[in-house]
Each structure stands twice: as structure tokens, then as C-alpha cells.
């Protein structure tokens, strides 16, 4: 594991090579926007969900008649990524730091036990002004079609009590811990028409916006008394109880032909 830092004059960002996961997102004045990863509450901060978002029924799926087991949200969040060190990525005006970082995960014998496809997942973080662009580039290295879903799960700090915060999409969603308990502990929109979500304190000019374009689903999640809210754009859909076990037939599944690649982008913008 290693911590990679990128920065500009407005933001400083830390990324762990384990899971290529964001560790902090701080403004120039030290203000923190990302959850701290307290393991007594939720050990992750911003896991990348691949090659499946959410839980599979009984943790299993099939492909070409063979059964595979896959953990919740896939395995990428717990895998070590290679950091691509490239001097050309360093800002020419400030040789002490970079505004961009690239991480790569490729299939291996261990992933093949859970997921039969050959792939390359490239994660790119890039800063511009008060915005952090997060790009997932998925490449199919298999000889046939590849099926997957991919999504983000960043946890953002809330300010004050949870009811002092709201999420703005195409409507205002006031927040209460009661919304995130019981069997359905997540607020989810399938095939949303909106393409961004803003987390804002109701009474103060303190907010951030996640822009994600067209996605198959968007979810909001937290835990009782936790000081974070997760805003989760997914290129995939949470597993339905009656979903077909065959991965090729799952609703919202992504498909790439042999040799093809696709880029999925979302941007986190801090508002002054």
C-alpha cells in the first residue's frame, strides 16, 4: 500500500494504491470533505465498485453455465492497484506536485476464481480548479464479450446534525437517519433523469456537487449516527430478488466486446 497525493492551488487529494481509493479531499484552507474511514463505523472512505455493484443473490452468479461467488460490491476495493508514475503528469510550473494520478488493476489467477474475464481497469484522478474528475476506464482483454457493472461510493462529511443537510437532485431530499435503517437502508433511483447531485447544508452556503451524466442507478446511503453521506452513481442496478443468476441477463449490466474499452466519468466539485 502507498499513499499518492495530488494537488493544485485549491484542493489536495490523497489516494491509496489499495483499491485506488480516495483517502482525503481537502480545500486549500484545510477544510475536509471526505469521510475519515473510522473502522468502528465504516472502514471505507470512497470504494470503487467493480465488477459488480451491490449484493448478488446468495453472493453467486453464473456465466456459461458455471457458478461463481463474488463478494458484495466486487473485489476492486480490496485489491492493490499499480500506480503509474509519469513525470509528464507533474505540473511544469510546480515540480513538487502533480494534478493527476493514474492507477491500474488487471485480472489475475485470483480474480479469475471470482470473475472469469480478462480485464484492465484504469482509474484516473485529475484536478482542475475546485473540481476532481474521477475516470474509470474498463478494457476487455478477453476473447469474447465481458459483462460487469461499475460505480462509485464516496462518503462525504456532513456538517452538524444530519437533518441540517439535504441532497438536491431533481428534488430536495431532506436527510434523517431513519431513512437508512431496516431491510431497505438505501435511497435508490433506477434510471434517473437527473445527472448530478448536490450535498448542502440547509442554512449555510457550504456544499459540493457530484456530476455523473447518464447512469443506470443513483443511491444515497449512510449508517445510524455516522457523520457521512454516500452519493453513489452506478453503471449498474442493485440486484433484484427475482434476478436471473446469469450475469448476461442482469438488468443494467454493462457489456464490452473483445478488445473494446469504455470510460465512465464523474466529477466532484467543491463550491466556495
Short mmCIF file of C-alpha atoms in Angstrom, two decimals:
data_model
loop_
_atom_site.label_atom_id
_atom_site.label_comp_id
_atom_site.label_asym_id
_atom_site.label_seq_id
_atom_site.Cartn_x
_atom_site.Cartn_y
_atom_site.Cartn_z
CA UNK A 1 0.00 0.00 0.00
CA UNK A 2 1.13 3.53 -0.71
CA UNK A 3 -0.47 6.95 -0.44
CA UNK A 4 -0.31 9.13 -3.54
CA UNK A 5 -1.07 12.84 -3.27
CA UNK A 6 -2.12 15.25 -5.98
CA UNK A 7 -2.86 18.93 -5.52
CA UNK A 8 -3.38 22.30 -7.07
CA UNK A 9 -3.80 25.74 -5.53
CA UNK A 10 -7.38 24.95 -4.47
CA UNK A 11 -7.51 21.26 -3.44
CA UNK A 12 -5.35 18.49 -2.04
CA UNK A 13 -6.29 14.87 -2.68
CA UNK A 14 -4.85 11.63 -1.30
CA UNK A 15 -5.34 8.22 -2.94
CA UNK A 16 -4.33 4.81 -1.57
CA UNK A 17 -3.00 2.24 -4.01
CA UNK A 18 -5.17 -0.27 -2.12
CA UNK A 19 -8.41 -0.09 -4.06
CA UNK A 20 -7.21 3.13 -5.77
CA UNK A 21 -9.42 4.64 -3.07
CA UNK A 22 -9.68 8.31 -2.17
CA UNK A 23 -8.40 8.95 1.35
CA UNK A 24 -8.94 12.69 1.65
CA UNK A 25 -10.27 15.63 -0.30
CA UNK A 26 -9.27 18.89 1.37
CA UNK A 27 -9.70 22.51 0.43
CA UNK A 28 -6.74 24.94 0.46
CA UNK A 29 -7.79 26.23 3.89
CA UNK A 30 -7.74 22.71 5.38
CA UNK A 31 -11.47 22.05 5.25
CA UNK A 32 -12.11 18.31 4.83
CA UNK A 33 -14.86 16.93 2.59
CA UNK A 34 -14.33 13.16 2.70
CA UNK A 35 -15.27 10.70 5.46
CA UNK A 36 -12.31 9.66 7.64
CA UNK A 37 -12.74 5.88 7.40
CA UNK A 38 -13.24 5.19 11.11
CA UNK A 39 -13.34 1.35 11.15
CA UNK A 40 -15.73 1.31 14.12
CA UNK A 41 -18.35 2.95 11.87
CA UNK A 42 -17.40 2.20 8.23
CA UNK A 43 -13.83 1.33 7.28
CA UNK A 44 -14.07 2.56 3.70
CA UNK A 45 -14.00 6.16 2.51
CA UNK A 46 -14.65 6.00 -1.23
CA UNK A 47 -14.52 2.42 -2.53
CA UNK A 48 -14.64 1.64 -6.24
CA UNK A 49 -17.31 -0.96 -7.02
CA UNK A 50 -16.22 -3.46 -9.69
CA UNK A 51 -17.03 -5.85 -11.31
CA UNK A 52 -20.42 -5.71 -9.64
CA UNK A 53 -22.28 -3.04 -7.67
CA UNK A 54 -24.19 -4.20 -4.59
CA UNK A 55 -25.01 -7.72 -3.41
CA UNK A 56 -25.67 -10.69 -5.64
CA UNK A 57 -28.44 -13.04 -4.56
CA UNK A 58 -26.71 -15.53 -2.25
CA UNK A 59 -23.43 -13.95 -3.38
CA UNK A 60 -23.49 -16.02 -6.59
CA UNK A 61 -23.90 -15.65 -10.34
CA UNK A 62 -23.41 -17.84 -13.40
CA UNK A 63 -21.68 -17.43 -16.72
CA UNK A 64 -21.87 -20.03 -19.49
CA UNK A 65 -23.37 -22.49 -17.02
CA UNK A 66 -20.60 -22.19 -14.42
CA UNK A 67 -21.24 -20.71 -10.97
CA UNK A 68 -19.05 -18.05 -9.39
CA UNK A 69 -19.02 -16.37 -5.98
CA UNK A 70 -18.43 -12.65 -5.76
CA UNK A 71 -18.30 -10.51 -2.58
CA UNK A 72 -20.51 -7.50 -2.04
CA UNK A 73 -19.54 -4.68 -4.40
CA UNK A 74 -16.96 -6.87 -6.13
CA UNK A 75 -13.25 -7.15 -5.39
CA UNK A 76 -11.61 -3.98 -6.76
CA UNK A 77 -11.93 -2.10 -3.47
CA UNK A 78 -9.72 -4.68 -1.74
CA UNK A 79 -7.12 -5.15 -4.48
CA UNK A 80 -3.75 -3.44 -4.80
CA UNK A 81 -3.56 -1.20 -7.86
CA UNK A 82 -0.36 -0.31 -9.69
CA UNK A 83 0.43 3.41 -9.57
CA UNK A 84 1.53 4.70 -12.97
CA UNK A 85 4.37 7.10 -12.28
CA UNK A 86 4.83 9.51 -15.14
CA UNK A 87 6.93 12.66 -14.84
CA UNK A 88 4.87 14.25 -17.63
CA UNK A 89 1.91 14.33 -15.22
CA UNK A 90 3.73 16.76 -12.90
CA UNK A 91 2.73 20.39 -13.24
CA UNK A 92 5.53 22.14 -15.16
CA UNK A 93 5.12 25.26 -13.02
CA UNK A 94 5.33 23.35 -9.74
CA UNK A 95 7.69 20.39 -9.91
CA UNK A 96 6.83 19.44 -6.33
CA UNK A 97 3.40 18.07 -7.15
CA UNK A 98 1.04 16.58 -9.69
CA UNK A 99 -2.56 17.35 -10.57
CA UNK A 100 -3.17 13.87 -11.94
CA UNK A 101 -2.70 10.26 -10.82
CA UNK A 102 -3.30 7.00 -12.67
CA UNK A 103 -3.86 3.55 -11.15
CA UNK A 104 -4.23 0.19 -12.91
CA UNK A 105 -5.69 -3.17 -11.91
CA UNK A 106 -5.52 -6.21 -14.20
CA UNK A 107 -7.10 -9.64 -13.97
CA UNK A 108 -5.03 -12.46 -12.50
CA UNK A 109 -5.43 -16.02 -11.19
CA UNK A 110 -7.15 -14.77 -8.03
CA UNK A 111 -9.72 -12.64 -9.87
CA UNK A 112 -10.41 -15.49 -12.33
CA UNK A 113 -11.73 -17.59 -9.44
CA UNK A 114 -14.43 -14.97 -8.86
CA UNK A 115 -14.75 -13.43 -12.31
CA UNK A 116 -13.81 -15.34 -15.49
CA UNK A 117 -12.99 -12.37 -17.69
CA UNK A 118 -9.64 -10.79 -18.57
CA UNK A 119 -9.75 -7.06 -17.97
CA UNK A 120 -7.79 -3.90 -17.31
CA UNK A 121 -9.31 -1.29 -15.00
CA UNK A 122 -7.64 2.10 -15.10
CA UNK A 123 -8.62 4.75 -12.54
CA UNK A 124 -7.61 8.34 -13.24
CA UNK A 125 -7.89 11.25 -10.80
CA UNK A 126 -7.37 14.74 -12.15
CA UNK A 127 -7.73 18.16 -10.52
CA UNK A 128 -8.90 21.33 -12.16
CA UNK A 129 -9.65 24.37 -10.03
CA UNK A 130 -12.17 23.27 -7.32
CA UNK A 131 -13.11 20.04 -9.15
CA UNK A 132 -11.79 16.49 -9.04
CA UNK A 133 -12.56 14.37 -12.12
CA UNK A 134 -12.67 10.61 -11.49
CA UNK A 135 -12.43 8.40 -14.58
CA UNK A 136 -12.88 4.63 -14.73
CA UNK A 137 -11.56 3.11 -17.96
CA UNK A 138 -12.60 -0.52 -18.36
CA UNK A 139 -10.94 -2.60 -21.09
CA UNK A 140 -11.99 -6.08 -22.13
CA UNK A 141 -8.90 -8.24 -22.70
CA UNK A 142 -10.95 -11.42 -23.13
CA UNK A 143 -11.61 -13.16 -26.43
CA UNK A 144 -15.37 -12.84 -26.02
CA UNK A 145 -17.90 -10.41 -24.55
CA UNK A 146 -17.34 -9.19 -20.98
CA UNK A 147 -20.13 -8.32 -18.51
CA UNK A 148 -19.79 -6.07 -15.46
CA UNK A 149 -21.09 -3.13 -13.52
CA UNK A 150 -19.05 -0.30 -12.02
CA UNK A 151 -19.82 2.52 -9.64
CA UNK A 152 -18.55 4.96 -7.05
CA UNK A 153 -19.29 5.00 -3.32
CA UNK A 154 -17.69 8.17 -1.93
CA UNK A 155 -18.64 9.08 1.61
CA UNK A 156 -18.84 12.84 2.18
CA UNK A 157 -18.69 14.51 5.57
CA UNK A 158 -21.88 16.05 6.82
CA UNK A 159 -21.82 19.28 8.80
CA UNK A 160 -23.67 19.37 12.10
CA UNK A 161 -26.68 17.10 12.59
CA UNK A 162 -27.82 15.02 9.64
CA UNK A 163 -31.12 16.93 9.47
CA UNK A 164 -29.13 20.11 8.82
CA UNK A 165 -28.17 18.64 5.43
CA UNK A 166 -30.09 17.86 2.25
CA UNK A 167 -29.37 16.26 -1.11
CA UNK A 168 -30.55 18.11 -4.22
CA UNK A 169 -31.21 16.15 -7.41
CA UNK A 170 -34.35 16.96 -9.39
CA UNK A 171 -35.95 17.38 -5.99
CA UNK A 172 -34.88 18.26 -2.47
CA UNK A 173 -34.23 15.19 -0.31
CA UNK A 174 -34.09 16.08 3.41
CA UNK A 175 -31.92 13.68 5.40
CA UNK A 176 -32.79 11.67 8.50
CA UNK A 177 -31.08 8.55 9.88
CA UNK A 178 -34.46 6.80 9.93
CA UNK A 179 -34.36 6.64 6.13
CA UNK A 180 -31.32 4.35 6.25
CA UNK A 181 -32.49 1.58 8.56
CA UNK A 182 -34.31 -1.69 8.03
CA UNK A 183 -34.21 -4.00 5.04
CA UNK A 184 -34.28 -1.11 2.60
CA UNK A 185 -31.49 1.01 4.10
CA UNK A 186 -30.65 2.92 0.91
CA UNK A 187 -32.45 5.59 -1.11
CA UNK A 188 -32.16 4.45 -4.74
CA UNK A 189 -33.39 5.83 -8.04
CA UNK A 190 -33.35 3.48 -11.03
CA UNK A 191 -32.63 5.10 -14.40
CA UNK A 192 -32.67 8.66 -13.00
CA UNK A 193 -33.29 11.57 -15.34
CA UNK A 194 -31.01 13.90 -13.37
CA UNK A 195 -27.25 13.85 -13.96
CA UNK A 196 -25.89 15.41 -10.76
CA UNK A 197 -26.48 15.51 -7.01
CA UNK A 198 -25.58 18.23 -4.52
CA UNK A 199 -24.97 17.77 -0.79
CA UNK A 200 -25.71 21.03 1.01
CA UNK A 201 -26.18 22.37 4.49
CA UNK A 202 -29.69 23.82 4.61
CA UNK A 203 -28.83 27.04 6.41
CA UNK A 204 -25.31 27.69 5.09
CA UNK A 205 -23.53 28.20 1.79
CA UNK A 206 -21.50 25.03 2.20
CA UNK A 207 -21.94 22.35 -0.45
CA UNK A 208 -20.45 20.06 -3.07
CA UNK A 209 -21.82 18.64 -6.30
CA UNK A 210 -21.22 15.24 -7.88
CA UNK A 211 -21.86 15.28 -11.64
CA UNK A 212 -22.09 11.89 -13.33
CA UNK A 213 -24.02 12.06 -16.59
CA UNK A 214 -26.31 9.19 -17.55
CA UNK A 215 -26.26 6.29 -15.05
CA UNK A 216 -28.35 3.16 -14.51
CA UNK A 217 -28.95 3.98 -10.84
CA UNK A 218 -28.13 6.53 -8.16
CA UNK A 219 -28.16 5.80 -4.42
CA UNK A 220 -27.82 7.68 -1.14
CA UNK A 221 -26.62 5.78 1.93
CA UNK A 222 -25.32 6.21 5.47
CA UNK A 223 -25.44 4.48 8.86
CA UNK A 224 -27.11 5.46 12.13
CA UNK A 225 -25.20 8.35 13.76
CA UNK A 226 -22.47 8.27 11.09
CA UNK A 227 -21.08 11.64 10.06
CA UNK A 228 -21.15 11.00 6.33
CA UNK A 229 -23.48 10.63 3.36
CA UNK A 230 -22.59 8.46 0.38
CA UNK A 231 -23.63 9.71 -3.06
CA UNK A 232 -23.38 6.72 -5.40
CA UNK A 233 -23.74 6.92 -9.20
CA UNK A 234 -23.71 3.37 -10.60
CA UNK A 235 -23.40 1.97 -14.08
CA UNK A 236 -25.42 -0.97 -12.86
CA UNK A 237 -28.50 -1.67 -10.77
CA UNK A 238 -28.86 -3.21 -7.29
CA UNK A 239 -29.71 -6.91 -7.52
CA UNK A 240 -33.43 -7.66 -7.54
CA UNK A 241 -34.74 -10.63 -5.54
CA UNK A 242 -36.00 -12.39 -8.66
CA UNK A 243 -32.95 -11.54 -10.81
CA UNK A 244 -31.65 -14.20 -13.17
CA UNK A 245 -28.39 -15.72 -11.91
CA UNK A 246 -26.90 -15.48 -15.41
CA UNK A 247 -24.71 -12.36 -15.43
CA UNK A 248 -25.51 -11.73 -19.11
CA UNK A 249 -29.20 -11.33 -18.26
CA UNK A 250 -28.94 -8.98 -15.29
CA UNK A 251 -30.72 -5.67 -15.52
CA UNK A 252 -28.40 -2.72 -16.09
CA UNK A 253 -25.34 -4.89 -16.77
CA UNK A 254 -22.58 -3.35 -18.91
CA UNK A 255 -21.20 -5.25 -21.91
CA UNK A 256 -17.95 -4.86 -23.80
CA UNK A 257 -16.94 -6.81 -26.89
CA UNK A 258 -13.45 -8.32 -27.11
CA UNK A 259 -10.80 -5.59 -27.29
CA UNK A 260 -13.25 -2.79 -26.52
CA UNK A 261 -12.99 -0.24 -23.72
CA UNK A 262 -15.34 2.27 -22.11
CA UNK A 263 -14.73 5.32 -19.94
CA UNK A 264 -17.07 6.30 -17.09
CA UNK A 265 -16.59 9.75 -15.54
CA UNK A 266 -17.93 11.59 -12.53
CA UNK A 267 -16.73 14.91 -11.14
CA UNK A 268 -16.71 16.15 -7.56
CA UNK A 269 -16.88 19.94 -7.35
CA UNK A 270 -16.37 21.92 -4.16
CA UNK A 271 -18.27 25.21 -4.05
CA UNK A 272 -16.68 28.21 -2.37
#
